[in-house]
């Protein structure tokens, strides 16, 4: 998605050879027009997949997930990271290992909002090592629902998540794939011809 790539080039800040900061439009301040375009693009890509729910993880996935759900005409659910003190037995929960923070987080979704009837589009802002995606897939499977695919705003192609998930046969659609951040230079994977 060209506008997204331009935005990353113009406003992204390379923090290290493996991390890029995009606080001006995705992770802190949010560009709603860009989010709308992202939502329309994911809705177009998954238009024929019978999606009934969009599932993301709080907090940065919510904005693009909300716009995607709006375009698809379905609800959006965000998995929570904090442990709920109540209704623990009424939750699907999964453990997510964060390489960056070296900690294990529990993510959860209420059993009220995912059922075996659902066909779920999982969405996240970043795909790095794929641990969050794995946790979200686990929640969907616990509900007996099916995963239509993964919608990713920015994939870091030099980390293993994308390969790991695609090898499992999961459809992964990323709107921008960064192949390298070395020497403060952002390199993208070439977009395939439409
Ligand atoms: P990992 O698989 O690479 O270890 O990912 P990890 O769970 O450690 O990621 C921690 C957080 O950092 C996640 O957001 C993830 O989306 C985000 N992230 C990973 N790589 C990058 C990057 O290069 N740039 C930016 N800006 N974010 C990255 P989170 O903790 O869930 O936070 P939230 O923003 O969703 O609240
Ligand atoms: Na995230
Ligand atoms: Na984030």
mmCIF file with all atom_site columns, C-alpha atoms and ligand atoms in Angstrom:
data_model
loop_
_atom_site.group_PDB
_atom_site.id
_atom_site.type_symbol
_atom_site.label_atom_id
_atom_site.label_alt_id
_atom_site.label_comp_id
_atom_site.label_asym_id
_atom_site.label_entity_id
_atom_site.label_seq_id
_atom_site.pdbx_PDB_ins_code
_atom_site.Cartn_x
_atom_site.Cartn_y
_atom_site.Cartn_z
_atom_site.occupancy
_atom_site.B_iso_or_equiv
_atom_site.pdbx_formal_charge
_atom_site.auth_seq_id
_atom_site.auth_comp_id
_atom_site.auth_asym_id
_atom_site.auth_atom_id
_atom_site.pdbx_PDB_model_num
ATOM   1   C  CA  . UNK A 1 1   ? 0.000   0.000   0.000  1.00 0.00 ? 1   UNK A CA  1
ATOM   2   C  CA  . UNK A 1 2   ? 1.792   3.025   -1.341 1.00 0.00 ? 2   UNK A CA  1
ATOM   3   C  CA  . UNK A 1 3   ? 0.426   5.696   1.005  1.00 0.00 ? 3   UNK A CA  1
ATOM   4   C  CA  . UNK A 1 4   ? 1.388   3.602   4.005  1.00 0.00 ? 4   UNK A CA  1
ATOM   5   C  CA  . UNK A 1 5   ? 4.927   3.113   2.694  1.00 0.00 ? 5   UNK A CA  1
ATOM   6   C  CA  . UNK A 1 6   ? 5.258   6.871   2.108  1.00 0.00 ? 6   UNK A CA  1
ATOM   7   C  CA  . UNK A 1 7   ? 4.032   7.532   5.617  1.00 0.00 ? 7   UNK A CA  1
ATOM   8   C  CA  . UNK A 1 8   ? 6.558   5.068   7.061  1.00 0.00 ? 8   UNK A CA  1
ATOM   9   C  CA  . UNK A 1 9   ? 9.388   6.640   5.042  1.00 0.00 ? 9   UNK A CA  1
ATOM   10  C  CA  . UNK A 1 10  ? 8.418   10.219  5.912  1.00 0.00 ? 10  UNK A CA  1
ATOM   11  C  CA  . UNK A 1 11  ? 7.486   9.787   9.558  1.00 0.00 ? 11  UNK A CA  1
ATOM   12  C  CA  . UNK A 1 12  ? 8.986   6.500   10.764 1.00 0.00 ? 12  UNK A CA  1
ATOM   13  C  CA  . UNK A 1 13  ? 12.080  6.676   12.952 1.00 0.00 ? 13  UNK A CA  1
ATOM   14  C  CA  . UNK A 1 14  ? 14.526  3.813   12.908 1.00 0.00 ? 14  UNK A CA  1
ATOM   15  C  CA  . UNK A 1 15  ? 15.398  3.157   16.555 1.00 0.00 ? 15  UNK A CA  1
ATOM   16  C  CA  . UNK A 1 16  ? 17.683  0.191   15.973 1.00 0.00 ? 16  UNK A CA  1
ATOM   17  C  CA  . UNK A 1 17  ? 18.344  -2.291  13.145 1.00 0.00 ? 17  UNK A CA  1
ATOM   18  C  CA  . UNK A 1 18  ? 15.217  -4.140  14.268 1.00 0.00 ? 18  UNK A CA  1
ATOM   19  C  CA  . UNK A 1 19  ? 12.784  -1.527  15.594 1.00 0.00 ? 19  UNK A CA  1
ATOM   20  C  CA  . UNK A 1 20  ? 10.950  1.313   13.890 1.00 0.00 ? 20  UNK A CA  1
ATOM   21  C  CA  . UNK A 1 21  ? 8.919   3.929   15.724 1.00 0.00 ? 21  UNK A CA  1
ATOM   22  C  CA  . UNK A 1 22  ? 5.672   5.025   14.086 1.00 0.00 ? 22  UNK A CA  1
ATOM   23  C  CA  . UNK A 1 23  ? 4.139   7.034   16.898 1.00 0.00 ? 23  UNK A CA  1
ATOM   24  C  CA  . UNK A 1 24  ? 2.948   9.869   14.637 1.00 0.00 ? 24  UNK A CA  1
ATOM   25  C  CA  . UNK A 1 25  ? 0.257   7.818   12.877 1.00 0.00 ? 25  UNK A CA  1
ATOM   26  C  CA  . UNK A 1 26  ? -0.169  4.351   14.443 1.00 0.00 ? 26  UNK A CA  1
ATOM   27  C  CA  . UNK A 1 27  ? 1.205   3.775   17.944 1.00 0.00 ? 27  UNK A CA  1
ATOM   28  C  CA  . UNK A 1 28  ? 0.430   7.037   19.733 1.00 0.00 ? 28  UNK A CA  1
ATOM   29  C  CA  . UNK A 1 29  ? -1.120  9.716   17.536 1.00 0.00 ? 29  UNK A CA  1
ATOM   30  C  CA  . UNK A 1 30  ? -3.417  8.061   14.993 1.00 0.00 ? 30  UNK A CA  1
ATOM   31  C  CA  . UNK A 1 31  ? -4.062  9.163   11.420 1.00 0.00 ? 31  UNK A CA  1
ATOM   32  C  CA  . UNK A 1 32  ? -7.755  8.362   10.950 1.00 0.00 ? 32  UNK A CA  1
ATOM   33  C  CA  . UNK A 1 33  ? -7.730  8.892   7.179  1.00 0.00 ? 33  UNK A CA  1
ATOM   34  C  CA  . UNK A 1 34  ? -4.886  6.431   6.791  1.00 0.00 ? 34  UNK A CA  1
ATOM   35  C  CA  . UNK A 1 35  ? -6.700  4.015   9.128  1.00 0.00 ? 35  UNK A CA  1
ATOM   36  C  CA  . UNK A 1 36  ? -9.792  4.309   6.945  1.00 0.00 ? 36  UNK A CA  1
ATOM   37  C  CA  . UNK A 1 37  ? -7.765  3.452   3.839  1.00 0.00 ? 37  UNK A CA  1
ATOM   38  C  CA  . UNK A 1 38  ? -6.134  0.541   5.651  1.00 0.00 ? 38  UNK A CA  1
ATOM   39  C  CA  . UNK A 1 39  ? -9.564  -0.729  6.678  1.00 0.00 ? 39  UNK A CA  1
ATOM   40  C  CA  . UNK A 1 40  ? -10.867 -0.490  3.121  1.00 0.00 ? 40  UNK A CA  1
ATOM   41  C  CA  . UNK A 1 41  ? -7.855  -2.360  1.782  1.00 0.00 ? 41  UNK A CA  1
ATOM   42  C  CA  . UNK A 1 42  ? -8.176  -5.237  4.265  1.00 0.00 ? 42  UNK A CA  1
ATOM   43  C  CA  . UNK A 1 43  ? -11.924 -5.369  3.615  1.00 0.00 ? 43  UNK A CA  1
ATOM   44  C  CA  . UNK A 1 44  ? -11.197 -5.652  -0.107 1.00 0.00 ? 44  UNK A CA  1
ATOM   45  C  CA  . UNK A 1 45  ? -8.602  -8.405  0.429  1.00 0.00 ? 45  UNK A CA  1
ATOM   46  C  CA  . UNK A 1 46  ? -10.919 -10.478 2.639  1.00 0.00 ? 46  UNK A CA  1
ATOM   47  C  CA  . UNK A 1 47  ? -14.221 -9.531  0.971  1.00 0.00 ? 47  UNK A CA  1
ATOM   48  C  CA  . UNK A 1 48  ? -15.050 -13.094 -0.087 1.00 0.00 ? 48  UNK A CA  1
ATOM   49  C  CA  . UNK A 1 49  ? -14.070 -14.872 3.111  1.00 0.00 ? 49  UNK A CA  1
ATOM   50  C  CA  . UNK A 1 50  ? -17.304 -14.694 5.070  1.00 0.00 ? 50  UNK A CA  1
ATOM   51  C  CA  . UNK A 1 51  ? -15.724 -12.795 7.959  1.00 0.00 ? 51  UNK A CA  1
ATOM   52  C  CA  . UNK A 1 52  ? -18.020 -12.431 10.978 1.00 0.00 ? 52  UNK A CA  1
ATOM   53  C  CA  . UNK A 1 53  ? -15.581 -10.823 13.469 1.00 0.00 ? 53  UNK A CA  1
ATOM   54  C  CA  . UNK A 1 54  ? -12.320 -8.920  13.429 1.00 0.00 ? 54  UNK A CA  1
ATOM   55  C  CA  . UNK A 1 55  ? -10.055 -9.805  16.366 1.00 0.00 ? 55  UNK A CA  1
ATOM   56  C  CA  . UNK A 1 56  ? -7.112  -7.708  17.508 1.00 0.00 ? 56  UNK A CA  1
ATOM   57  C  CA  . UNK A 1 57  ? -5.018  -7.105  20.607 1.00 0.00 ? 57  UNK A CA  1
ATOM   58  C  CA  . UNK A 1 58  ? -5.118  -3.930  22.651 1.00 0.00 ? 58  UNK A CA  1
ATOM   59  C  CA  . UNK A 1 59  ? -4.018  -1.236  22.180 1.00 0.00 ? 59  UNK A CA  1
ATOM   60  C  CA  . UNK A 1 60  ? -2.415  -0.374  18.855 1.00 0.00 ? 60  UNK A CA  1
ATOM   61  C  CA  . UNK A 1 61  ? -4.346  -2.918  16.838 1.00 0.00 ? 61  UNK A CA  1
ATOM   62  C  CA  . UNK A 1 62  ? -7.672  -1.352  17.720 1.00 0.00 ? 62  UNK A CA  1
ATOM   63  C  CA  . UNK A 1 63  ? -7.630  1.630   15.345 1.00 0.00 ? 63  UNK A CA  1
ATOM   64  C  CA  . UNK A 1 64  ? -6.929  -0.293  12.119 1.00 0.00 ? 64  UNK A CA  1
ATOM   65  C  CA  . UNK A 1 65  ? -9.124  -3.196  13.289 1.00 0.00 ? 65  UNK A CA  1
ATOM   66  C  CA  . UNK A 1 66  ? -12.026 -0.864  13.951 1.00 0.00 ? 66  UNK A CA  1
ATOM   67  C  CA  . UNK A 1 67  ? -11.837 0.611   10.451 1.00 0.00 ? 67  UNK A CA  1
ATOM   68  C  CA  . UNK A 1 68  ? -11.525 -2.835  8.873  1.00 0.00 ? 68  UNK A CA  1
ATOM   69  C  CA  . UNK A 1 69  ? -14.544 -4.056  10.797 1.00 0.00 ? 69  UNK A CA  1
ATOM   70  C  CA  . UNK A 1 70  ? -16.490 -0.970  9.735  1.00 0.00 ? 70  UNK A CA  1
ATOM   71  C  CA  . UNK A 1 71  ? -15.690 -1.662  6.079  1.00 0.00 ? 71  UNK A CA  1
ATOM   72  C  CA  . UNK A 1 72  ? -16.634 -5.340  6.447  1.00 0.00 ? 72  UNK A CA  1
ATOM   73  C  CA  . UNK A 1 73  ? -19.783 -4.524  8.429  1.00 0.00 ? 73  UNK A CA  1
ATOM   74  C  CA  . UNK A 1 74  ? -18.888 -6.779  11.372 1.00 0.00 ? 74  UNK A CA  1
ATOM   75  C  CA  . UNK A 1 75  ? -17.924 -6.228  15.043 1.00 0.00 ? 75  UNK A CA  1
ATOM   76  C  CA  . UNK A 1 76  ? -14.357 -5.867  16.252 1.00 0.00 ? 76  UNK A CA  1
ATOM   77  C  CA  . UNK A 1 77  ? -13.097 -7.546  19.437 1.00 0.00 ? 77  UNK A CA  1
ATOM   78  C  CA  . UNK A 1 78  ? -9.883  -6.613  21.160 1.00 0.00 ? 78  UNK A CA  1
ATOM   79  C  CA  . UNK A 1 79  ? -8.198  -9.214  23.309 1.00 0.00 ? 79  UNK A CA  1
ATOM   80  C  CA  . UNK A 1 80  ? -7.181  -7.782  26.657 1.00 0.00 ? 80  UNK A CA  1
ATOM   81  C  CA  . UNK A 1 81  ? -3.710  -8.016  28.094 1.00 0.00 ? 81  UNK A CA  1
ATOM   82  C  CA  . UNK A 1 82  ? -4.472  -7.420  31.723 1.00 0.00 ? 82  UNK A CA  1
ATOM   83  C  CA  . UNK A 1 83  ? -5.723  -10.212 33.842 1.00 0.00 ? 83  UNK A CA  1
ATOM   84  C  CA  . UNK A 1 84  ? -9.351  -9.898  34.645 1.00 0.00 ? 84  UNK A CA  1
ATOM   85  C  CA  . UNK A 1 85  ? -10.074 -10.346 38.326 1.00 0.00 ? 85  UNK A CA  1
ATOM   86  C  CA  . UNK A 1 86  ? -13.607 -11.493 37.692 1.00 0.00 ? 86  UNK A CA  1
ATOM   87  C  CA  . UNK A 1 87  ? -15.205 -14.038 35.387 1.00 0.00 ? 87  UNK A CA  1
ATOM   88  C  CA  . UNK A 1 88  ? -11.935 -15.868 34.825 1.00 0.00 ? 88  UNK A CA  1
ATOM   89  C  CA  . UNK A 1 89  ? -13.781 -19.026 33.950 1.00 0.00 ? 89  UNK A CA  1
ATOM   90  C  CA  . UNK A 1 90  ? -15.728 -17.201 31.286 1.00 0.00 ? 90  UNK A CA  1
ATOM   91  C  CA  . UNK A 1 91  ? -12.632 -16.278 29.291 1.00 0.00 ? 91  UNK A CA  1
ATOM   92  C  CA  . UNK A 1 92  ? -10.529 -17.816 26.595 1.00 0.00 ? 92  UNK A CA  1
ATOM   93  C  CA  . UNK A 1 93  ? -6.936  -17.085 27.611 1.00 0.00 ? 93  UNK A CA  1
ATOM   94  C  CA  . UNK A 1 94  ? -3.564  -17.664 26.031 1.00 0.00 ? 94  UNK A CA  1
ATOM   95  C  CA  . UNK A 1 95  ? 0.012   -16.926 27.018 1.00 0.00 ? 95  UNK A CA  1
ATOM   96  C  CA  . UNK A 1 96  ? 2.056   -14.644 24.786 1.00 0.00 ? 96  UNK A CA  1
ATOM   97  C  CA  . UNK A 1 97  ? 5.811   -14.492 25.097 1.00 0.00 ? 97  UNK A CA  1
ATOM   98  C  CA  . UNK A 1 98  ? 7.244   -11.061 24.296 1.00 0.00 ? 98  UNK A CA  1
ATOM   99  C  CA  . UNK A 1 99  ? 10.809  -11.256 23.017 1.00 0.00 ? 99  UNK A CA  1
ATOM   100 C  CA  . UNK A 1 100 ? 11.205  -7.501  23.210 1.00 0.00 ? 100 UNK A CA  1
ATOM   101 C  CA  . UNK A 1 101 ? 10.126  -7.210  26.814 1.00 0.00 ? 101 UNK A CA  1
ATOM   102 C  CA  . UNK A 1 102 ? 11.220  -10.702 27.916 1.00 0.00 ? 102 UNK A CA  1
ATOM   103 C  CA  . UNK A 1 103 ? 7.981   -11.366 29.686 1.00 0.00 ? 103 UNK A CA  1
ATOM   104 C  CA  . UNK A 1 104 ? 4.930   -13.548 29.354 1.00 0.00 ? 104 UNK A CA  1
ATOM   105 C  CA  . UNK A 1 105 ? 1.569   -11.856 29.061 1.00 0.00 ? 105 UNK A CA  1
ATOM   106 C  CA  . UNK A 1 106 ? -1.790  -13.455 29.325 1.00 0.00 ? 106 UNK A CA  1
ATOM   107 C  CA  . UNK A 1 107 ? -4.288  -12.315 26.721 1.00 0.00 ? 107 UNK A CA  1
ATOM   108 C  CA  . UNK A 1 108 ? -7.974  -12.992 26.954 1.00 0.00 ? 108 UNK A CA  1
ATOM   109 C  CA  . UNK A 1 109 ? -11.348 -12.665 25.291 1.00 0.00 ? 109 UNK A CA  1
ATOM   110 C  CA  . UNK A 1 110 ? -14.744 -13.222 26.848 1.00 0.00 ? 110 UNK A CA  1
ATOM   111 C  CA  . UNK A 1 111 ? -16.553 -16.362 25.751 1.00 0.00 ? 111 UNK A CA  1
ATOM   112 C  CA  . UNK A 1 112 ? -19.526 -14.113 25.004 1.00 0.00 ? 112 UNK A CA  1
ATOM   113 C  CA  . UNK A 1 113 ? -17.927 -12.712 21.872 1.00 0.00 ? 113 UNK A CA  1
ATOM   114 C  CA  . UNK A 1 114 ? -16.390 -15.665 20.036 1.00 0.00 ? 114 UNK A CA  1
ATOM   115 C  CA  . UNK A 1 115 ? -18.275 -18.814 19.112 1.00 0.00 ? 115 UNK A CA  1
ATOM   116 C  CA  . UNK A 1 116 ? -17.879 -21.819 16.839 1.00 0.00 ? 116 UNK A CA  1
ATOM   117 C  CA  . UNK A 1 117 ? -20.006 -20.007 14.266 1.00 0.00 ? 117 UNK A CA  1
ATOM   118 C  CA  . UNK A 1 118 ? -17.431 -17.279 13.815 1.00 0.00 ? 118 UNK A CA  1
ATOM   119 C  CA  . UNK A 1 119 ? -15.038 -16.809 10.930 1.00 0.00 ? 119 UNK A CA  1
ATOM   120 C  CA  . UNK A 1 120 ? -12.382 -14.503 12.286 1.00 0.00 ? 120 UNK A CA  1
ATOM   121 C  CA  . UNK A 1 121 ? -9.993  -12.068 10.684 1.00 0.00 ? 121 UNK A CA  1
ATOM   122 C  CA  . UNK A 1 122 ? -7.072  -11.484 13.052 1.00 0.00 ? 122 UNK A CA  1
ATOM   123 C  CA  . UNK A 1 123 ? -5.465  -8.067  12.749 1.00 0.00 ? 123 UNK A CA  1
ATOM   124 C  CA  . UNK A 1 124 ? -2.425  -6.461  14.321 1.00 0.00 ? 124 UNK A CA  1
ATOM   125 C  CA  . UNK A 1 125 ? -0.352  -3.340  13.802 1.00 0.00 ? 125 UNK A CA  1
ATOM   126 C  CA  . UNK A 1 126 ? 2.998   -5.153  13.677 1.00 0.00 ? 126 UNK A CA  1
ATOM   127 C  CA  . UNK A 1 127 ? 4.113   -8.663  12.850 1.00 0.00 ? 127 UNK A CA  1
ATOM   128 C  CA  . UNK A 1 128 ? 7.554   -9.411  14.248 1.00 0.00 ? 128 UNK A CA  1
ATOM   129 C  CA  . UNK A 1 129 ? 8.135   -12.804 15.830 1.00 0.00 ? 129 UNK A CA  1
ATOM   130 C  CA  . UNK A 1 130 ? 4.493   -13.752 15.557 1.00 0.00 ? 130 UNK A CA  1
ATOM   131 C  CA  . UNK A 1 131 ? 3.933   -14.492 19.217 1.00 0.00 ? 131 UNK A CA  1
ATOM   132 C  CA  . UNK A 1 132 ? 0.914   -12.203 19.558 1.00 0.00 ? 132 UNK A CA  1
ATOM   133 C  CA  . UNK A 1 133 ? -0.590  -13.674 16.386 1.00 0.00 ? 133 UNK A CA  1
ATOM   134 C  CA  . UNK A 1 134 ? -0.069  -17.191 17.728 1.00 0.00 ? 134 UNK A CA  1
ATOM   135 C  CA  . UNK A 1 135 ? -1.874  -16.242 20.935 1.00 0.00 ? 135 UNK A CA  1
ATOM   136 C  CA  . UNK A 1 136 ? -4.789  -14.732 19.035 1.00 0.00 ? 136 UNK A CA  1
ATOM   137 C  CA  . UNK A 1 137 ? -5.059  -17.834 16.817 1.00 0.00 ? 137 UNK A CA  1
ATOM   138 C  CA  . UNK A 1 138 ? -5.107  -19.938 19.987 1.00 0.00 ? 138 UNK A CA  1
ATOM   139 C  CA  . UNK A 1 139 ? -8.069  -17.915 21.341 1.00 0.00 ? 139 UNK A CA  1
ATOM   140 C  CA  . UNK A 1 140 ? -10.003 -18.416 18.097 1.00 0.00 ? 140 UNK A CA  1
ATOM   141 C  CA  . UNK A 1 141 ? -9.305  -22.151 18.141 1.00 0.00 ? 141 UNK A CA  1
ATOM   142 C  CA  . UNK A 1 142 ? -10.398 -22.457 21.770 1.00 0.00 ? 142 UNK A CA  1
ATOM   143 C  CA  . UNK A 1 143 ? -13.730 -20.988 20.704 1.00 0.00 ? 143 UNK A CA  1
ATOM   144 C  CA  . UNK A 1 144 ? -13.997 -23.561 17.914 1.00 0.00 ? 144 UNK A CA  1
ATOM   145 C  CA  . UNK A 1 145 ? -14.122 -20.690 15.430 1.00 0.00 ? 145 UNK A CA  1
ATOM   146 C  CA  . UNK A 1 146 ? -12.103 -20.554 12.214 1.00 0.00 ? 146 UNK A CA  1
ATOM   147 C  CA  . UNK A 1 147 ? -9.292  -18.201 11.224 1.00 0.00 ? 147 UNK A CA  1
ATOM   148 C  CA  . UNK A 1 148 ? -9.805  -16.571 7.831  1.00 0.00 ? 148 UNK A CA  1
ATOM   149 C  CA  . UNK A 1 149 ? -6.360  -15.030 7.917  1.00 0.00 ? 149 UNK A CA  1
ATOM   150 C  CA  . UNK A 1 150 ? -4.078  -12.455 9.386  1.00 0.00 ? 150 UNK A CA  1
ATOM   151 C  CA  . UNK A 1 151 ? -4.230  -8.774  8.471  1.00 0.00 ? 151 UNK A CA  1
ATOM   152 C  CA  . UNK A 1 152 ? -1.012  -6.964  9.340  1.00 0.00 ? 152 UNK A CA  1
ATOM   153 C  CA  . UNK A 1 153 ? -0.340  -3.269  8.908  1.00 0.00 ? 153 UNK A CA  1
ATOM   154 C  CA  . UNK A 1 154 ? 3.474   -3.476  9.064  1.00 0.00 ? 154 UNK A CA  1
ATOM   155 C  CA  . UNK A 1 155 ? 5.339   -6.764  8.780  1.00 0.00 ? 155 UNK A CA  1
ATOM   156 C  CA  . UNK A 1 156 ? 8.998   -6.926  9.708  1.00 0.00 ? 156 UNK A CA  1
ATOM   157 C  CA  . UNK A 1 157 ? 10.049  -9.440  7.091  1.00 0.00 ? 157 UNK A CA  1
ATOM   158 C  CA  . UNK A 1 158 ? 13.458  -9.935  8.663  1.00 0.00 ? 158 UNK A CA  1
ATOM   159 C  CA  . UNK A 1 159 ? 11.869  -11.458 11.756 1.00 0.00 ? 159 UNK A CA  1
ATOM   160 C  CA  . UNK A 1 160 ? 10.410  -14.927 11.698 1.00 0.00 ? 160 UNK A CA  1
ATOM   161 C  CA  . UNK A 1 161 ? 6.690   -14.418 12.375 1.00 0.00 ? 161 UNK A CA  1
ATOM   162 C  CA  . UNK A 1 162 ? 5.500   -14.158 8.783  1.00 0.00 ? 162 UNK A CA  1
ATOM   163 C  CA  . UNK A 1 163 ? 7.374   -17.245 7.652  1.00 0.00 ? 163 UNK A CA  1
ATOM   164 C  CA  . UNK A 1 164 ? 6.272   -19.216 10.692 1.00 0.00 ? 164 UNK A CA  1
ATOM   165 C  CA  . UNK A 1 165 ? 2.587   -18.470 10.137 1.00 0.00 ? 165 UNK A CA  1
ATOM   166 C  CA  . UNK A 1 166 ? 2.601   -18.891 6.350  1.00 0.00 ? 166 UNK A CA  1
ATOM   167 C  CA  . UNK A 1 167 ? 4.312   -22.268 6.754  1.00 0.00 ? 167 UNK A CA  1
ATOM   168 C  CA  . UNK A 1 168 ? 1.348   -23.314 8.878  1.00 0.00 ? 168 UNK A CA  1
ATOM   169 C  CA  . UNK A 1 169 ? -0.873  -22.522 5.918  1.00 0.00 ? 169 UNK A CA  1
ATOM   170 C  CA  . UNK A 1 170 ? -2.274  -19.334 7.394  1.00 0.00 ? 170 UNK A CA  1
ATOM   171 C  CA  . UNK A 1 171 ? -3.052  -16.544 4.958  1.00 0.00 ? 171 UNK A CA  1
ATOM   172 C  CA  . UNK A 1 172 ? -1.066  -13.457 5.986  1.00 0.00 ? 172 UNK A CA  1
ATOM   173 C  CA  . UNK A 1 173 ? -1.742  -10.136 4.250  1.00 0.00 ? 173 UNK A CA  1
ATOM   174 C  CA  . UNK A 1 174 ? 0.626   -7.314  5.153  1.00 0.00 ? 174 UNK A CA  1
ATOM   175 C  CA  . UNK A 1 175 ? 0.118   -3.825  3.769  1.00 0.00 ? 175 UNK A CA  1
ATOM   176 C  CA  . UNK A 1 176 ? 3.801   -2.923  4.132  1.00 0.00 ? 176 UNK A CA  1
ATOM   177 C  CA  . UNK A 1 177 ? 6.674   -5.359  4.564  1.00 0.00 ? 177 UNK A CA  1
ATOM   178 C  CA  . UNK A 1 178 ? 9.972   -3.989  5.799  1.00 0.00 ? 178 UNK A CA  1
ATOM   179 C  CA  . UNK A 1 179 ? 12.881  -6.188  4.753  1.00 0.00 ? 179 UNK A CA  1
ATOM   180 C  CA  . UNK A 1 180 ? 15.642  -4.227  6.453  1.00 0.00 ? 180 UNK A CA  1
ATOM   181 C  CA  . UNK A 1 181 ? 16.289  -1.346  8.821  1.00 0.00 ? 181 UNK A CA  1
ATOM   182 C  CA  . UNK A 1 182 ? 20.089  -1.469  8.798  1.00 0.00 ? 182 UNK A CA  1
ATOM   183 C  CA  . UNK A 1 183 ? 22.078  1.772   8.438  1.00 0.00 ? 183 UNK A CA  1
ATOM   184 C  CA  . UNK A 1 184 ? 18.985  3.779   9.368  1.00 0.00 ? 184 UNK A CA  1
ATOM   185 C  CA  . UNK A 1 185 ? 17.541  2.878   5.978  1.00 0.00 ? 185 UNK A CA  1
ATOM   186 C  CA  . UNK A 1 186 ? 14.019  1.536   5.579  1.00 0.00 ? 186 UNK A CA  1
ATOM   187 C  CA  . UNK A 1 187 ? 13.820  -1.050  2.814  1.00 0.00 ? 187 UNK A CA  1
ATOM   188 C  CA  . UNK A 1 188 ? 10.488  -2.502  1.679  1.00 0.00 ? 188 UNK A CA  1
ATOM   189 C  CA  . UNK A 1 189 ? 9.646   -5.709  -0.066 1.00 0.00 ? 189 UNK A CA  1
ATOM   190 C  CA  . UNK A 1 190 ? 8.553   -4.885  -3.611 1.00 0.00 ? 190 UNK A CA  1
ATOM   191 C  CA  . UNK A 1 191 ? 4.810   -4.941  -4.037 1.00 0.00 ? 191 UNK A CA  1
ATOM   192 C  CA  . UNK A 1 192 ? 3.515   -7.595  -6.344 1.00 0.00 ? 192 UNK A CA  1
ATOM   193 C  CA  . UNK A 1 193 ? 1.778   -6.400  -9.458 1.00 0.00 ? 193 UNK A CA  1
ATOM   194 C  CA  . UNK A 1 194 ? -1.974  -6.221  -8.896 1.00 0.00 ? 194 UNK A CA  1
HETATM 195 P  P1  . LIG B 2 .   ? 8.026   -9.828  19.319 1.00 0.00 ? 1   LIG B P1  1
HETATM 196 O  O1  . LIG B 2 .   ? 7.192   -10.955 18.849 1.00 0.00 ? 1   LIG B O1  1
HETATM 197 O  O2  . LIG B 2 .   ? 8.859   -9.201  18.275 1.00 0.00 ? 1   LIG B O2  1
HETATM 198 O  O3  . LIG B 2 .   ? 8.828   -10.140 20.529 1.00 0.00 ? 1   LIG B O3  1
HETATM 199 O  O4  . LIG B 2 .   ? 7.006   -8.759  19.670 1.00 0.00 ? 1   LIG B O4  1
HETATM 200 P  P2  . LIG B 2 .   ? 6.635   -8.242  21.100 1.00 0.00 ? 1   LIG B P2  1
HETATM 201 O  O5  . LIG B 2 .   ? 5.486   -9.039  21.597 1.00 0.00 ? 1   LIG B O5  1
HETATM 202 O  O6  . LIG B 2 .   ? 7.812   -8.122  21.962 1.00 0.00 ? 1   LIG B O6  1
HETATM 203 O  O7  . LIG B 2 .   ? 6.182   -6.807  20.720 1.00 0.00 ? 1   LIG B O7  1
HETATM 204 C  C1  . LIG B 2 .   ? 6.018   -5.877  21.717 1.00 0.00 ? 1   LIG B C1  1
HETATM 205 C  C2  . LIG B 2 .   ? 5.229   -4.740  21.179 1.00 0.00 ? 1   LIG B C2  1
HETATM 206 O  O8  . LIG B 2 .   ? 6.010   -4.046  20.192 1.00 0.00 ? 1   LIG B O8  1
HETATM 207 C  C3  . LIG B 2 .   ? 3.938   -5.089  20.493 1.00 0.00 ? 1   LIG B C3  1
HETATM 208 O  O9  . LIG B 2 .   ? 3.084   -4.048  20.764 1.00 0.00 ? 1   LIG B O9  1
HETATM 209 C  C4  . LIG B 2 .   ? 4.316   -5.082  18.991 1.00 0.00 ? 1   LIG B C4  1
HETATM 210 O  O10 . LIG B 2 .   ? 3.219   -4.770  18.169 1.00 0.00 ? 1   LIG B O10 1
HETATM 211 C  C5  . LIG B 2 .   ? 5.321   -4.003  18.948 1.00 0.00 ? 1   LIG B C5  1
HETATM 212 N  N1  . LIG B 2 .   ? 6.348   -4.043  17.919 1.00 0.00 ? 1   LIG B N1  1
HETATM 213 C  C6  . LIG B 2 .   ? 7.138   -5.074  17.529 1.00 0.00 ? 1   LIG B C6  1
HETATM 214 N  N2  . LIG B 2 .   ? 8.067   -4.622  16.685 1.00 0.00 ? 1   LIG B N2  1
HETATM 215 C  C7  . LIG B 2 .   ? 7.864   -3.286  16.540 1.00 0.00 ? 1   LIG B C7  1
HETATM 216 C  C8  . LIG B 2 .   ? 8.512   -2.249  15.808 1.00 0.00 ? 1   LIG B C8  1
HETATM 217 O  O11 . LIG B 2 .   ? 9.497   -2.439  15.096 1.00 0.00 ? 1   LIG B O11 1
HETATM 218 N  N3  . LIG B 2 .   ? 7.996   -1.011  15.949 1.00 0.00 ? 1   LIG B N3  1
HETATM 219 C  C9  . LIG B 2 .   ? 6.932   -0.720  16.736 1.00 0.00 ? 1   LIG B C9  1
HETATM 220 N  N4  . LIG B 2 .   ? 6.513   0.545   16.776 1.00 0.00 ? 1   LIG B N4  1
HETATM 221 N  N5  . LIG B 2 .   ? 6.309   -1.662  17.448 1.00 0.00 ? 1   LIG B N5  1
HETATM 222 C  C10 . LIG B 2 .   ? 6.776   -2.926  17.340 1.00 0.00 ? 1   LIG B C10 1
HETATM 223 P  P3  . LIG B 2 .   ? 2.335   -4.055  22.147 1.00 0.00 ? 1   LIG B P3  1
HETATM 224 O  O12 . LIG B 2 .   ? 3.266   -4.243  23.296 1.00 0.00 ? 1   LIG B O12 1
HETATM 225 O  O13 . LIG B 2 .   ? 1.277   -5.082  22.025 1.00 0.00 ? 1   LIG B O13 1
HETATM 226 O  O14 . LIG B 2 .   ? 1.822   -2.625  22.340 1.00 0.00 ? 1   LIG B O14 1
HETATM 227 P  P4  . LIG B 2 .   ? 0.587   -1.838  21.783 1.00 0.00 ? 1   LIG B P4  1
HETATM 228 O  O15 . LIG B 2 .   ? 1.217   -0.744  20.999 1.00 0.00 ? 1   LIG B O15 1
HETATM 229 O  O16 . LIG B 2 .   ? -0.235  -2.710  20.933 1.00 0.00 ? 1   LIG B O16 1
HETATM 230 O  O17 . LIG B 2 .   ? -0.117  -1.367  22.972 1.00 0.00 ? 1   LIG B O17 1
HETATM 231 NA NA1 . LIG B 2 .   ? 0.442   -4.536  18.703 1.00 0.00 ? 2   LIG B NA1 1
HETATM 232 NA NA1 . LIG B 2 .   ? 2.717   -1.723  19.507 1.00 0.00 ? 3   LIG B NA1 1
#
